[in-house]
Amino acid sequence: AISLCISGYTETSNAYPVFAQQNYANPRAQNGKLACANCHLNQKAIEIESPQAVLPNSIFEVEIKVPYDTSRKQIGANGKSADLNVGGILILPKGFKLAPKNLISEEIKAKNKGVFISPYSTEYDNILVVGPIAGKKHQELIFPILSPDPGKDSTVKYLTYPVYGGGNRGRGQVYPTGEKSNVNVFGASQSGQITEIKTGEKGESTVVITNASGNITSQAIPTGLILTVKEGNLVKADQGLNVNPNAGGFGQEETELVLQNPFRIIGYLTFCFCVLLTQIFLILKKKQFEKVQAAELNF
């Protein structure tokens, strides 16, 4: 499972990445918005850390930090309180891929124990997704990456590339169909007085509202949500009827990554060595000149 659209309102699910993968061939829109934000409406900050530069055909780590207060709970699809889950998405330049298992160090394997990272699709193997996984244990999502080799792939160049990352904690507010999940504030269907509040067998509520003209409407409130109104209250249209249950949110950031040509590094080091050597010779020559001057003065 992957954490792109952690929604789901069925009792057996926490997240369905297939929602995003079926509806978005590319999870990053032209305006830069990631598909995850279409389901997770609340915004929360994340951090992305990666090396400034990498060599071709090398293994490195990109880390997405998804911090949150671990004491907070979310409402599950079944209406019961549950710990928050987290997930992440990483969009790399073309040619960069998830590192093969046989090339990943034991240290990285230990960090990612119990974490399953997979490509977004067969077409976009440079886009990686992970989650939903337990947020208490995995607020730092580590992606082991294999850089491409321009010597073997002519489509890859030694350039500075953008890297995009997204991280989420908690369930989403909207399904891809546009329907609300139970992680929402449900508003009054019209202005008027609450004449009745019914409670169903599974704990769900129905708020009946009668307006000044005698028109009666009702608003269903899913199981587990806490009402903020009672019978006899006057409400306005779209006024919230329950406490906001949302404890999570989605955030995205971007950074830059340089695919460095090793010959440039060798050339730079050679240049530095030549400059250092020249400076040493100048100092030696100066010392020699000072000795000659001192000898002439003594003479």
Tab-separated table of C-alpha atoms in Angstrom:
chain	number	residue	atom	x	y	z
A	1	ALA	CA	0.000	0.000	0.000
A	2	ILE	CA	1.079	3.558	-0.697
A	3	SER	CA	0.101	6.837	0.893
A	4	LEU	CA	-1.001	9.144	-1.862
A	5	CYS	CA	-4.654	9.408	-1.006
A	6	ILE	CA	-5.090	8.225	2.550
A	7	SER	CA	-8.847	8.376	2.456
A	8	GLY	CA	-11.188	5.448	2.455
A	9	TYR	CA	-14.495	5.330	4.254
A	10	THR	CA	-14.870	1.584	4.348
A	11	GLU	CA	-14.139	-0.177	7.583
A	12	THR	CA	-11.337	-2.282	6.156
A	13	SER	CA	-9.112	0.445	4.773
A	14	ASN	CA	-6.848	3.266	5.810
A	15	ALA	CA	-5.561	4.267	2.387
A	16	TYR	CA	-5.909	3.487	-1.276
A	17	PRO	CA	-2.992	4.713	-3.408
A	18	VAL	CA	-4.759	3.204	-6.389
A	19	PHE	CA	-7.076	6.229	-6.207
A	20	ALA	CA	-4.224	8.520	-7.206
A	21	GLN	CA	-2.625	6.079	-9.617
A	22	GLN	CA	-5.887	5.477	-11.491
A	23	ASN	CA	-6.812	9.146	-11.731
A	24	TYR	CA	-3.410	10.735	-12.300
A	25	ALA	CA	-0.898	9.319	-14.768
A	26	ASN	CA	1.528	11.907	-13.399
A	27	PRO	CA	0.965	12.884	-9.750
A	28	ARG	CA	2.483	16.349	-10.252
A	29	ALA	CA	0.242	18.849	-12.032
A	30	GLN	CA	1.468	21.605	-14.351
A	31	ASN	CA	1.131	24.147	-11.532
A	32	GLY	CA	3.345	22.006	-9.277
A	33	LYS	CA	0.545	20.719	-7.051
A	34	LEU	CA	0.864	17.062	-6.045
A	35	ALA	CA	-2.147	14.759	-6.405
A	36	CYS	CA	-2.135	13.992	-2.682
A	37	ALA	CA	-3.312	17.531	-1.930
A	38	ASN	CA	-6.591	16.836	-3.732
A	39	CYS	CA	-7.623	14.400	-0.985
A	40	HIS	CA	-5.722	15.847	1.975
A	41	LEU	CA	-6.981	19.421	2.156
A	42	ASN	CA	-5.282	20.510	5.360
A	43	GLN	CA	-1.738	21.856	4.960
A	44	LYS	CA	1.093	20.793	7.243
A	45	ALA	CA	4.813	21.492	6.965
A	46	ILE	CA	7.367	18.869	5.930
A	47	GLU	CA	11.130	18.887	5.367
A	48	ILE	CA	13.148	17.304	2.578
A	49	GLU	CA	16.857	16.559	2.895
A	50	SER	CA	19.152	15.314	0.135
A	51	PRO	CA	22.819	15.625	-0.852
A	52	GLN	CA	23.732	18.790	-2.742
A	53	ALA	CA	25.566	16.741	-5.377
A	54	VAL	CA	25.988	13.052	-6.231
A	55	LEU	CA	28.264	11.065	-8.512
A	56	PRO	CA	26.907	8.842	-11.300
A	57	ASN	CA	25.996	5.253	-10.461
A	58	SER	CA	26.106	5.894	-6.719
A	59	ILE	CA	23.743	5.166	-3.829
A	60	PHE	CA	22.483	8.052	-1.705
A	61	GLU	CA	19.571	8.892	0.600
A	62	VAL	CA	16.747	11.380	0.312
A	63	GLU	CA	14.837	11.928	3.539
A	64	ILE	CA	11.342	13.361	3.943
A	65	LYS	CA	10.492	14.410	7.494
A	66	VAL	CA	6.812	14.349	8.472
A	67	PRO	CA	6.692	15.754	12.008
A	68	TYR	CA	3.532	15.842	14.134
A	69	ASP	CA	2.372	15.541	17.710
A	70	THR	CA	2.307	11.776	18.312
A	71	SER	CA	-0.170	12.199	21.163
A	72	ARG	CA	-2.853	13.231	18.672
A	73	LYS	CA	-5.404	10.724	17.393
A	74	GLN	CA	-7.438	10.531	14.206
A	75	ILE	CA	-10.872	9.115	13.535
A	76	GLY	CA	-10.743	5.850	11.639
A	77	ALA	CA	-13.019	4.821	8.782
A	78	ASN	CA	-15.046	2.817	11.319
A	79	GLY	CA	-15.525	5.896	13.523
A	80	LYS	CA	-13.119	4.740	16.212
A	81	SER	CA	-10.088	6.644	17.486
A	82	ALA	CA	-6.768	5.520	16.004
A	83	ASP	CA	-3.129	6.565	15.746
A	84	LEU	CA	-2.130	8.632	12.732
A	85	ASN	CA	-0.478	6.978	9.768
A	86	VAL	CA	2.030	8.695	7.482
A	87	GLY	CA	3.049	8.434	3.866
A	88	GLY	CA	5.299	10.154	1.359
A	89	ILE	CA	5.974	10.728	-2.311
A	90	LEU	CA	9.311	11.575	-3.914
A	91	ILE	CA	9.615	12.824	-7.498
A	92	LEU	CA	13.155	12.438	-8.827
A	93	PRO	CA	14.661	13.440	-12.184
A	94	LYS	CA	14.360	10.948	-15.013
A	95	GLY	CA	16.977	8.215	-14.714
A	96	PHE	CA	17.121	8.233	-10.905
A	97	LYS	CA	15.579	5.090	-9.420
A	98	LEU	CA	14.975	3.201	-6.202
A	99	ALA	CA	18.221	1.463	-5.298
A	100	PRO	CA	18.215	-2.338	-5.757
A	101	LYS	CA	18.183	-4.323	-2.519
A	102	ASN	CA	21.584	-5.882	-3.164
A	103	LEU	CA	23.181	-2.413	-3.339
A	104	ILE	CA	21.559	-0.988	-0.209
A	105	SER	CA	23.759	-0.890	2.876
A	106	GLU	CA	22.816	-2.728	6.044
A	107	GLU	CA	22.514	0.614	7.824
A	108	ILE	CA	19.813	1.837	5.431
A	109	LYS	CA	18.048	-1.540	5.572
A	110	ALA	CA	17.914	-1.260	9.355
A	111	LYS	CA	16.447	2.245	9.150
A	112	ASN	CA	13.787	1.100	6.681
A	113	LYS	CA	12.828	-2.111	8.422
A	114	GLY	CA	9.123	-2.743	7.843
A	115	VAL	CA	8.860	0.060	5.262
A	116	PHE	CA	7.843	-0.777	1.688
A	117	ILE	CA	8.820	1.746	-1.018
A	118	SER	CA	7.612	1.283	-4.578
A	119	PRO	CA	7.571	3.148	-7.921
A	120	TYR	CA	4.432	5.135	-8.743
A	121	SER	CA	4.026	3.220	-12.018
A	122	THR	CA	6.025	1.302	-14.608
A	123	GLU	CA	6.220	4.484	-16.693
A	124	TYR	CA	7.380	6.670	-13.816
A	125	ASP	CA	9.942	4.584	-11.946
A	126	ASN	CA	11.600	7.858	-10.905
A	127	ILE	CA	8.562	8.637	-8.736
A	128	LEU	CA	8.518	6.740	-5.443
A	129	VAL	CA	5.760	6.329	-2.869
A	130	VAL	CA	5.593	4.877	0.624
A	131	GLY	CA	2.870	4.301	3.204
A	132	PRO	CA	0.550	4.305	4.949
A	133	ILE	CA	2.746	3.255	7.841
A	134	ALA	CA	2.679	3.884	11.576
A	135	GLY	CA	3.454	7.548	12.195
A	136	LYS	CA	4.845	7.046	15.689
A	137	LYS	CA	7.729	4.981	14.316
A	138	HIS	CA	8.216	6.580	10.912
A	139	GLN	CA	8.218	10.357	10.990
A	140	GLU	CA	11.382	10.270	8.892
A	141	LEU	CA	10.893	8.556	5.524
A	142	ILE	CA	14.190	7.470	3.962
A	143	PHE	CA	14.433	6.743	0.219
A	144	PRO	CA	17.610	4.921	-0.958
A	145	ILE	CA	18.312	6.146	-4.500
A	146	LEU	CA	20.558	4.962	-7.335
A	147	SER	CA	21.851	7.780	-9.551
A	148	PRO	CA	22.122	7.247	-13.330
A	149	ASP	CA	25.320	7.156	-15.368
A	150	PRO	CA	25.387	9.548	-18.362
A	151	GLY	CA	28.132	7.407	-19.836
A	152	LYS	CA	25.622	4.572	-20.209
A	153	ASP	CA	22.424	6.578	-20.713
A	154	SER	CA	22.632	9.358	-23.301
A	155	THR	CA	19.354	10.920	-22.119
A	156	VAL	CA	20.936	11.813	-18.769
A	157	LYS	CA	23.172	14.880	-18.509
A	158	TYR	CA	25.444	16.323	-15.840
A	159	LEU	CA	23.058	19.047	-14.679
A	160	THR	CA	21.284	20.531	-11.671
A	161	TYR	CA	17.883	18.872	-11.283
A	162	PRO	CA	14.789	19.711	-9.201
A	163	VAL	CA	13.558	17.169	-6.649
A	164	TYR	CA	9.998	17.290	-5.307
A	165	GLY	CA	8.775	15.692	-2.108
A	166	GLY	CA	5.456	15.383	-0.326
A	167	GLY	CA	4.518	14.016	3.076
A	168	ASN	CA	1.234	13.339	4.775
A	169	ARG	CA	0.002	12.439	8.198
A	170	GLY	CA	-3.535	11.249	8.868
A	171	ARG	CA	-6.489	10.392	6.639
A	172	GLY	CA	-7.894	12.521	3.841
A	173	GLN	CA	-11.043	14.629	3.691
A	174	VAL	CA	-12.177	13.933	0.123
A	175	TYR	CA	-12.486	10.857	-2.062
A	176	PRO	CA	-11.419	11.034	-5.734
A	177	THR	CA	-15.151	10.932	-6.527
A	178	GLY	CA	-15.580	14.236	-4.683
A	179	GLU	CA	-17.448	12.737	-1.732
A	180	LYS	CA	-16.484	13.667	1.806
A	181	SER	CA	-14.848	11.168	4.141
A	182	ASN	CA	-15.760	11.175	7.823
A	183	VAL	CA	-12.721	13.382	8.546
A	184	ASN	CA	-14.716	16.570	8.045
A	185	VAL	CA	-16.924	19.197	9.593
A	186	PHE	CA	-20.459	18.633	8.303
A	187	GLY	CA	-22.510	21.788	7.827
A	188	ALA	CA	-26.223	22.478	8.301
A	189	SER	CA	-28.255	21.764	5.175
A	190	GLN	CA	-30.271	24.969	5.666
A	191	SER	CA	-30.933	27.782	8.137
A	192	GLY	CA	-33.500	27.023	10.812
A	193	GLN	CA	-34.037	25.240	14.097
A	194	ILE	CA	-32.809	21.771	15.012
A	195	THR	CA	-36.022	19.943	15.786
A	196	GLU	CA	-34.608	16.453	16.246
A	197	ILE	CA	-31.327	14.564	16.511
A	198	LYS	CA	-31.555	10.860	15.754
A	199	THR	CA	-28.860	8.310	16.637
A	200	GLY	CA	-28.548	5.163	14.513
A	201	GLU	CA	-27.580	1.639	15.527
A	202	LYS	CA	-23.917	2.160	14.555
A	203	GLY	CA	-23.647	5.515	16.336
A	204	GLU	CA	-24.232	7.753	13.346
A	205	SER	CA	-26.380	10.863	13.865
A	206	THR	CA	-29.068	12.542	11.790
A	207	VAL	CA	-29.717	16.216	12.498
A	208	VAL	CA	-33.196	17.322	11.440
A	209	ILE	CA	-33.573	21.051	10.655
A	210	THR	CA	-36.833	22.917	10.114
A	211	ASN	CA	-36.698	26.377	8.513
A	212	ALA	CA	-39.088	29.336	8.924
A	213	SER	CA	-41.247	28.078	6.035
A	214	GLY	CA	-41.691	24.670	7.630
A	215	ASN	CA	-39.386	22.918	5.167
A	216	ILE	CA	-37.654	19.966	6.809
A	217	THR	CA	-34.187	18.721	5.844
A	218	SER	CA	-31.707	16.419	7.509
A	219	GLN	CA	-27.935	16.153	7.678
A	220	ALA	CA	-26.198	12.840	8.318
A	221	ILE	CA	-23.197	12.884	10.671
A	222	PRO	CA	-20.929	9.776	10.516
A	223	THR	CA	-20.152	7.596	13.505
A	224	GLY	CA	-17.507	8.856	15.904
A	225	LEU	CA	-17.965	12.570	15.287
A	226	ILE	CA	-18.828	14.797	18.253
A	227	LEU	CA	-21.801	17.104	17.747
A	228	THR	CA	-21.548	20.767	18.742
A	229	VAL	CA	-25.326	21.364	18.574
A	230	LYS	CA	-28.398	20.038	20.325
A	231	GLU	CA	-32.145	20.001	19.788
A	232	GLY	CA	-33.690	23.462	19.842
A	233	ASN	CA	-30.573	25.284	18.605
A	234	LEU	CA	-30.860	27.786	15.765
A	235	VAL	CA	-28.336	27.292	12.985
A	236	LYS	CA	-27.390	28.994	9.752
A	237	ALA	CA	-26.863	27.265	6.410
A	238	ASP	CA	-23.483	25.488	6.251
A	239	GLN	CA	-22.817	26.114	9.951
A	240	GLY	CA	-20.666	23.326	11.395
A	241	LEU	CA	-22.571	20.703	13.348
A	242	ASN	CA	-19.616	18.744	14.734
A	243	VAL	CA	-16.108	19.188	16.115
A	244	ASN	CA	-13.414	19.208	13.424
A	245	PRO	CA	-11.871	15.690	13.630
A	246	ASN	CA	-8.957	16.354	11.306
A	247	ALA	CA	-5.611	15.787	13.029
A	248	GLY	CA	-3.375	15.568	9.974
A	249	GLY	CA	-2.464	17.268	6.736
A	250	PHE	CA	-0.266	17.206	3.645
A	251	GLY	CA	2.775	19.265	2.756
A	252	GLN	CA	5.176	19.471	-0.165
A	253	GLU	CA	8.648	20.917	-0.679
A	254	GLU	CA	11.316	20.962	-3.359
A	255	THR	CA	15.092	21.059	-3.478
A	256	GLU	CA	17.906	20.752	-6.035
A	257	LEU	CA	20.323	17.937	-6.789
A	258	VAL	CA	23.465	18.139	-8.905
A	259	LEU	CA	24.587	15.102	-10.908
A	260	GLN	CA	28.290	15.788	-10.732
A	261	ASN	CA	30.827	14.799	-13.391
A	262	PRO	CA	33.708	13.051	-11.576
A	263	PHE	CA	36.217	14.497	-14.091
A	264	ARG	CA	35.169	17.980	-13.003
A	265	ILE	CA	36.055	17.085	-9.438
A	266	ILE	CA	39.393	15.646	-10.524
A	267	GLY	CA	40.048	18.787	-12.566
A	268	TYR	CA	39.128	21.018	-9.642
A	269	LEU	CA	41.399	19.072	-7.260
A	270	THR	CA	44.224	19.230	-9.802
A	271	PHE	CA	43.753	22.994	-10.109
A	272	CYS	CA	43.794	23.389	-6.306
A	273	PHE	CA	46.967	21.282	-6.087
A	274	CYS	CA	48.663	23.395	-8.753
A	275	VAL	CA	47.685	26.615	-6.962
A	276	LEU	CA	49.003	25.224	-3.665
A	277	LEU	CA	52.234	24.076	-5.286
A	278	THR	CA	52.708	27.490	-6.900
A	279	GLN	CA	52.220	29.204	-3.552
A	280	ILE	CA	54.803	26.927	-1.937
A	281	PHE	CA	57.345	27.675	-4.672
A	282	LEU	CA	56.692	31.410	-4.293
A	283	ILE	CA	57.306	31.204	-0.552
A	284	LEU	CA	60.508	29.195	-1.060
A	285	LYS	CA	61.679	31.678	-3.694
A	286	LYS	CA	60.931	34.576	-1.344
A	287	LYS	CA	62.910	32.932	1.473
A	288	GLN	CA	65.810	32.333	-0.906
A	289	PHE	CA	65.725	35.960	-2.057
A	290	GLU	CA	65.711	37.185	1.571
A	291	LYS	CA	68.778	35.051	2.351
A	292	VAL	CA	70.644	36.496	-0.678
A	293	GLN	CA	69.774	40.047	0.418
A	294	ALA	CA	70.947	39.364	3.976
A	295	ALA	CA	74.230	37.920	2.691
A	296	GLU	CA	74.856	40.989	0.495
A	297	LEU	CA	74.211	43.326	3.424
A	298	ASN	CA	76.635	41.417	5.639
A	299	PHE	CA	79.259	41.536	2.911
